Short mmCIF file of C-alpha atoms and ligand atoms in Angstrom, two decimals:
data_model
loop_
_atom_site.label_atom_id
_atom_site.label_comp_id
_atom_site.label_asym_id
_atom_site.label_seq_id
_atom_site.Cartn_x
_atom_site.Cartn_y
_atom_site.Cartn_z
CA MET A 1 3.75 -17.54 22.98
CA LYS A 2 1.90 -14.49 20.73
CA ARG A 3 -0.67 -12.20 22.85
CA ILE A 4 -4.21 -11.32 21.26
CA LEU A 5 -6.27 -9.02 22.80
CA VAL A 6 -9.87 -8.94 21.36
CA ILE A 7 -11.44 -5.39 22.13
CA GLU A 8 -15.91 -6.56 21.21
CA ASP A 9 -18.94 -5.31 23.69
CA GLU A 10 -21.28 -8.30 22.04
CA PRO A 11 -20.29 -11.85 24.90
CA GLN A 12 -20.64 -13.96 22.71
CA MET A 13 -18.75 -13.67 19.85
CA ARG A 14 -16.39 -12.07 22.84
CA LEU A 15 -15.66 -15.44 24.46
CA GLY A 16 -16.12 -17.37 21.37
CA LEU A 17 -12.88 -15.19 20.03
CA ARG A 18 -11.59 -16.33 23.46
CA ASP A 19 -12.10 -19.48 22.48
CA ASN A 20 -11.36 -20.16 19.94
CA LEU A 21 -7.99 -18.39 20.35
CA GLU A 22 -6.76 -19.93 23.36
CA LEU A 23 -7.42 -23.73 21.26
CA GLU A 24 -4.78 -22.07 18.56
CA GLY A 25 -2.46 -21.58 21.61
CA TYR A 26 -2.67 -18.72 21.83
CA GLU A 27 -2.74 -15.60 25.32
CA VAL A 28 -6.18 -13.45 24.77
CA GLU A 29 -6.91 -10.62 27.11
CA THR A 30 -10.00 -9.20 25.64
CA ALA A 31 -12.08 -5.32 26.24
CA VAL A 32 -16.16 -4.49 26.40
CA ASP A 33 -14.74 -0.78 25.18
CA GLY A 34 -12.57 1.08 23.35
CA ASP A 35 -11.39 2.98 26.06
CA GLU A 36 -10.23 -0.48 28.20
CA GLY A 37 -9.00 -1.66 24.63
CA LEU A 38 -7.54 1.44 24.99
CA GLN A 39 -5.58 0.76 28.08
CA LYS A 40 -5.06 -3.14 27.77
CA ALA A 41 -3.46 -2.54 24.62
CA GLY A 42 -0.31 -0.54 26.39
CA SER A 43 -0.39 -3.14 29.05
CA PHE A 44 -0.80 -6.07 28.34
CA ALA A 45 1.07 -4.89 25.62
CA PRO A 46 -0.17 -8.17 22.20
CA ASP A 47 0.99 -9.00 19.18
CA LEU A 48 -2.50 -8.70 17.46
CA VAL A 49 -4.85 -6.08 18.49
CA ILE A 50 -8.97 -7.77 17.62
CA LEU A 51 -11.26 -4.46 16.53
CA ASP A 52 -14.43 -4.67 16.12
CA VAL A 53 -15.83 -1.51 14.55
CA MET A 54 -19.52 -1.35 16.64
CA LEU A 55 -18.67 -0.42 20.09
CA PRO A 56 -20.14 1.04 22.65
CA LYS A 57 -19.04 4.62 23.12
CA LYS A 58 -15.57 4.60 21.62
CA ASN A 59 -15.53 2.73 17.55
CA GLY A 60 -13.04 0.65 16.15
CA PHE A 61 -12.68 3.50 13.86
CA ASP A 62 -11.20 6.27 16.40
CA VAL A 63 -9.26 2.97 19.10
CA CYS A 64 -7.91 2.32 15.71
CA ARG A 65 -6.79 6.11 15.41
CA ASP A 66 -6.26 6.76 18.93
CA LEU A 67 -3.99 3.25 19.38
CA ARG A 68 -2.08 4.38 16.00
CA ALA A 69 -2.39 7.44 17.83
CA ARG A 70 -0.26 7.04 20.66
CA ALA A 71 3.03 5.15 17.81
CA ILE A 72 0.91 2.05 18.91
CA SER A 73 2.49 -0.11 15.77
CA THR A 74 0.12 -2.95 16.42
CA PRO A 75 -1.22 -5.58 14.12
CA ILE A 76 -5.15 -4.41 14.04
CA VAL A 77 -7.60 -6.83 12.12
CA MET A 78 -10.86 -5.30 12.32
CA LEU A 79 -13.60 -6.83 12.51
CA THR A 80 -16.42 -4.93 9.69
CA ALA A 81 -20.29 -6.26 9.18
CA ARG A 82 -21.27 -3.56 6.75
CA SER A 83 -20.31 -3.32 2.78
CA ALA A 84 -19.65 0.11 4.14
CA GLU A 85 -17.52 -0.12 7.13
CA THR A 86 -15.53 -2.13 4.84
CA ASP A 87 -14.55 0.49 2.53
CA LYS A 88 -13.57 2.58 5.06
CA VAL A 89 -10.74 -0.51 6.02
CA LEU A 90 -9.70 -0.94 2.37
CA GLY A 91 -8.71 2.79 2.45
CA LEU A 92 -6.35 1.22 5.27
CA GLU A 93 -5.62 5.38 6.21
CA LEU A 94 -7.02 4.38 10.03
CA GLY A 95 -3.30 2.23 10.04
CA ALA A 96 -5.48 -1.27 10.40
CA ASP A 97 -3.41 -4.20 8.74
CA ASP A 98 -6.26 -6.35 7.47
CA TYR A 99 -10.26 -6.83 8.47
CA VAL A 100 -12.47 -9.61 8.51
CA THR A 101 -16.75 -9.23 7.75
CA LYS A 102 -18.84 -10.50 10.03
CA PRO A 103 -21.31 -13.47 9.77
CA PHE A 104 -17.64 -14.55 8.77
CA SER A 105 -15.82 -18.20 9.90
CA ILE A 106 -13.31 -19.42 13.01
CA THR A 107 -11.05 -20.45 10.19
CA GLU A 108 -11.22 -18.04 8.24
CA LEU A 109 -10.18 -15.14 11.21
CA LEU A 110 -7.54 -17.45 12.02
CA ALA A 111 -5.97 -17.85 8.82
CA ARG A 112 -5.65 -13.77 8.70
CA VAL A 113 -4.73 -13.09 12.75
CA ARG A 114 -2.02 -16.41 11.40
CA ALA A 115 -1.06 -15.01 8.34
CA VAL A 116 -0.86 -10.94 10.28
CA LEU A 117 1.47 -12.37 13.16
CA ARG A 118 3.39 -14.20 9.59
CA ARG A 119 3.61 -11.33 8.04
CA THR A 120 4.80 -8.85 11.02
CA GLY A 121 6.25 -10.90 13.60
CA SER A 122 9.89 -12.21 14.24
CA GLY A 123 10.40 -14.46 11.69
CA THR A 124 10.64 -11.71 9.04
CA PRO A 125 13.40 -11.26 7.77
CA LYS A 126 15.31 -7.51 8.32
CA PRO A 127 17.30 -5.56 6.68
CA THR A 128 20.78 -5.25 7.13
CA ALA A 129 20.20 -1.67 9.02
CA ASP A 130 18.19 -0.97 11.30
CA VAL A 131 18.58 2.66 9.72
CA ILE A 132 18.83 4.04 6.72
CA GLN A 133 18.03 7.38 5.24
CA ILE A 134 15.63 7.10 2.20
CA GLY A 135 16.33 10.98 0.39
CA ASP A 136 15.94 13.24 3.63
CA ILE A 137 13.85 10.23 5.69
CA GLU A 138 15.29 8.63 7.66
CA ILE A 139 13.48 5.18 8.44
CA ASP A 140 14.19 2.95 12.16
CA PHE A 141 13.28 -0.85 11.16
CA LYS A 142 13.97 -2.09 14.80
CA LEU A 143 11.36 1.13 15.88
CA HIS A 144 8.95 1.58 13.27
CA GLN A 145 9.49 4.49 12.34
CA ALA A 146 10.32 6.98 9.91
CA ARG A 147 11.09 10.89 10.57
CA ARG A 148 11.45 13.48 7.66
CA GLY A 149 13.65 16.14 9.70
CA LYS A 150 11.56 16.74 12.16
CA ILE A 151 8.14 15.49 11.84
CA ARG A 152 7.17 11.88 12.06
CA ILE A 153 5.72 10.46 9.25
CA GLU A 154 3.44 7.45 10.17
CA PHE A 155 3.42 4.07 8.01
CA THR A 156 0.93 1.15 8.69
CA ALA A 157 2.68 -2.30 9.68
CA ARG A 158 2.05 -3.84 6.20
CA GLU A 159 2.70 0.24 4.33
CA PHE A 160 6.06 -1.21 6.54
CA ASP A 161 6.01 -4.46 5.66
CA LEU A 162 6.45 -3.43 2.40
CA LEU A 163 8.61 -0.80 2.49
CA ARG A 164 11.34 -3.38 3.59
CA TYR A 165 11.19 -5.54 1.11
CA PHE A 166 11.58 -3.23 -1.41
CA VAL A 167 14.89 -1.92 0.48
CA GLN A 168 15.91 -5.23 1.11
CA HIS A 169 16.17 -5.35 -2.64
CA THR A 170 17.71 -2.29 -3.44
CA GLY A 171 17.89 -2.62 -7.10
CA GLN A 172 16.23 -5.92 -8.11
CA VAL A 173 13.04 -5.16 -10.69
CA VAL A 174 10.16 -7.30 -8.49
CA THR A 175 7.59 -7.95 -9.43
CA ARG A 176 3.71 -7.92 -8.03
CA GLU A 177 3.43 -11.32 -7.99
CA GLN A 178 6.97 -12.02 -5.33
CA ILE A 179 5.48 -9.10 -4.28
CA LEU A 180 2.01 -10.67 -2.96
CA ASN A 181 3.97 -14.18 -1.87
CA GLU A 182 6.29 -12.95 -0.59
CA VAL A 183 3.95 -9.17 1.32
CA TRP A 184 0.86 -10.60 1.62
CA GLY A 185 1.29 -14.64 2.22
CA TYR A 186 -0.42 -17.10 0.01
CA GLU A 187 -3.41 -17.41 2.46
CA GLU A 188 -4.40 -13.37 1.29
CA PHE A 189 -6.12 -13.53 -1.74
CA PRO A 190 -4.94 -9.51 -3.07
CA THR A 191 -5.10 -8.66 -6.39
CA THR A 192 -1.96 -6.87 -8.02
CA ARG A 193 -4.11 -4.02 -7.36
CA THR A 194 -4.04 -4.04 -4.05
CA ILE A 195 -0.44 -3.78 -4.27
CA ASP A 196 -0.16 -0.65 -7.02
CA ASN A 197 -2.76 1.56 -4.56
CA PHE A 198 0.02 0.12 -1.14
CA VAL A 199 3.20 1.74 -3.81
CA ALA A 200 1.14 4.87 -4.21
CA LYS A 201 0.62 5.56 -0.29
CA LEU A 202 4.33 4.90 0.25
CA ARG A 203 5.47 6.89 -2.33
CA GLN A 204 3.29 10.03 -0.48
CA LYS A 205 4.51 9.15 1.92
CA ILE A 206 8.84 8.44 1.15
CA GLU A 207 8.88 9.96 -2.93
CA ARG A 208 9.99 14.00 -2.90
CA SER A 209 6.76 14.22 -5.85
CA PRO A 210 5.00 10.54 -5.49
CA HIS A 211 3.63 11.68 -9.52
CA ALA A 212 8.06 11.51 -10.29
CA PRO A 213 8.92 8.50 -8.69
CA GLU A 214 13.02 8.21 -7.20
CA HIS A 215 13.53 6.13 -5.37
CA ILE A 216 10.17 3.12 -6.29
CA LEU A 217 10.42 3.30 -9.54
CA THR A 218 7.98 0.97 -11.22
CA ILE A 219 9.09 -1.16 -14.54
CA HIS A 220 6.34 -1.27 -17.80
CA GLY A 221 5.78 -5.04 -17.68
CA SER A 222 7.71 -6.62 -14.65
CA GLY A 223 6.87 -4.46 -11.53
CA TYR A 224 9.26 -2.23 -9.59
CA LYS A 225 12.49 -1.56 -8.52
CA PHE A 226 13.61 0.19 -5.57
CA VAL A 227 16.53 2.35 -5.57
CA GLY A 228 18.04 3.84 -2.28
CA1 CA B 1 -19.68 -5.16 18.66
#
């Protein structure tokens, strides 16, 4: 049974989410603020965190950052209320995996949760080796960690999935459509520009010179090709 932690201060929203998620067969734990959320992210060991942005004391952005700073790579779906918040989540510099804007339908939220869990879950095909070397970077797909020498490189869960997909298709040209279908899934509708943005982020993290990539190559008119 997949475990979901809901961090939300509004009682009605918190209980509503809990009931609906439990009806879907998830095991649910809730937290009313950021501190309790951080504590339960450790003790409850959720498979996914639903995190509201508007929280008392520490806001959702800070909680998200703190989780990642503690090397907790559990996927996070953020609940946002304003377009400015959405823009911030879309920047994805916080380490969130997805977001839903309030007011949302429970159907929509459940679809996002399923998609994120599927993308990050055990059903994801794994590369042949857990640890691979790309240039001067060592990537451990099992531990979701990457480092260049002693310096740790942080990835969001989705960046990691995309990187894993590239590695699994080393030497092959993959189209943006293939990436959309296989990394994002059919329940979501990102644009091909989203893919390009993620590729740009990955290049910044793994390429020595992001503007002259040696590993994630653009194949004009087709898509991308990863070379190790
Ligand atoms: Ca709230």
